[in-house]
Amino acid sequence: MRIEWDALAAVCAVSLTVGILLVGVFSLGLVALTRSREARSAGTGRGARAAVPARAAAAFCFAVCAGLACYGIVLIVSRSR
């Protein structure tokens, strides 16, 4: 049995990078969602208008996370065939 160390290092580097990216984007989504809720609870006026972009940013971040997760599943399934 021969281990291809270059391929193993590449897989580890990509996994670590994507893992950190996924956690970071999800955290940004949580921050945006929290700010949206805080802005909505602040009342009418500026707070209510500020909630819309924050909620859109949160939705975008969560969509990126879902997309990365689905892409990872597609990669795993396509390699197993």
Short mmCIF file of C-alpha atoms in Angstrom, two decimals:
data_model
loop_
_atom_site.label_atom_id
_atom_site.label_comp_id
_atom_site.label_asym_id
_atom_site.label_seq_id
_atom_site.Cartn_x
_atom_site.Cartn_y
_atom_site.Cartn_z
CA MET A 1 0.00 0.00 0.00
CA ARG A 2 1.37 3.38 -1.03
CA ILE A 3 0.17 6.65 0.43
CA GLU A 4 0.12 9.66 -1.88
CA TRP A 5 1.19 12.35 0.57
CA ASP A 6 0.66 15.21 -1.88
CA ALA A 7 -2.96 14.22 -2.47
CA LEU A 8 -3.54 13.74 1.27
CA ALA A 9 -2.09 17.16 2.03
CA ALA A 10 -4.25 18.75 -0.68
CA VAL A 11 -7.40 17.12 0.71
CA CYS A 12 -6.54 18.27 4.24
CA ALA A 13 -5.83 21.83 3.10
CA VAL A 14 -9.05 22.10 1.09
CA SER A 15 -11.11 20.55 3.90
CA LEU A 16 -9.67 22.93 6.47
CA THR A 17 -10.19 25.97 4.23
CA VAL A 18 -13.77 25.10 3.32
CA GLY A 19 -14.56 24.20 6.93
CA ILE A 20 -13.34 27.57 8.18
CA LEU A 21 -15.16 29.34 5.34
CA LEU A 22 -18.41 27.51 6.10
CA VAL A 23 -18.29 28.31 9.80
CA GLY A 24 -17.39 31.94 9.09
CA VAL A 25 -20.22 32.47 6.61
CA PHE A 26 -22.73 30.77 8.93
CA SER A 27 -21.56 33.01 11.79
CA LEU A 28 -22.02 36.09 9.62
CA GLY A 29 -25.53 34.88 8.82
CA LEU A 30 -26.31 34.54 12.52
CA VAL A 31 -24.98 38.04 13.20
CA ALA A 32 -27.08 39.49 10.38
CA LEU A 33 -30.18 37.66 11.60
CA THR A 34 -29.63 38.93 15.14
CA ARG A 35 -29.22 42.50 13.89
CA SER A 36 -32.38 42.14 11.85
CA ARG A 37 -34.34 41.04 14.89
CA GLU A 38 -32.86 43.82 17.01
CA ALA A 39 -33.75 46.39 14.36
CA ARG A 40 -37.32 45.10 14.13
CA SER A 41 -37.77 45.19 17.88
CA ALA A 42 -36.46 48.78 17.97
CA GLY A 43 -39.76 49.94 16.53
CA THR A 44 -40.82 51.83 13.45
CA GLY A 45 -38.80 54.20 11.32
CA ARG A 46 -35.13 53.52 10.76
CA GLY A 47 -35.14 50.26 12.68
CA ALA A 48 -37.81 48.65 10.55
CA ARG A 49 -36.07 49.73 7.33
CA ALA A 50 -32.69 48.49 8.56
CA ALA A 51 -34.13 45.04 9.21
CA VAL A 52 -34.70 44.29 5.52
CA PRO A 53 -31.04 44.41 4.32
CA ALA A 54 -29.88 42.53 7.41
CA ARG A 55 -32.43 39.78 6.78
CA ALA A 56 -31.39 39.63 3.11
CA ALA A 57 -27.74 39.30 4.13
CA ALA A 58 -28.64 36.52 6.54
CA ALA A 59 -30.59 34.68 3.85
CA PHE A 60 -27.66 35.05 1.44
CA CYS A 61 -25.19 33.67 4.01
CA PHE A 62 -27.41 30.70 4.80
CA ALA A 63 -27.92 30.03 1.08
CA VAL A 64 -24.13 30.00 0.59
CA CYS A 65 -23.80 27.51 3.45
CA ALA A 66 -26.49 25.28 1.98
CA GLY A 67 -24.87 25.51 -1.44
CA LEU A 68 -21.46 24.53 -0.08
CA ALA A 69 -22.96 21.60 1.82
CA CYS A 70 -24.84 20.38 -1.27
CA TYR A 71 -21.72 20.75 -3.41
CA GLY A 72 -19.77 18.64 -0.91
CA ILE A 73 -22.43 15.94 -1.02
CA VAL A 74 -22.38 15.97 -4.83
CA LEU A 75 -18.59 15.59 -4.80
CA ILE A 76 -18.77 12.65 -2.42
CA VAL A 77 -21.51 10.89 -4.38
CA SER A 78 -19.85 11.45 -7.75
CA ARG A 79 -16.51 10.05 -6.53
CA SER A 80 -18.09 6.90 -5.11
CA ARG A 81 -19.42 5.73 -8.48
#
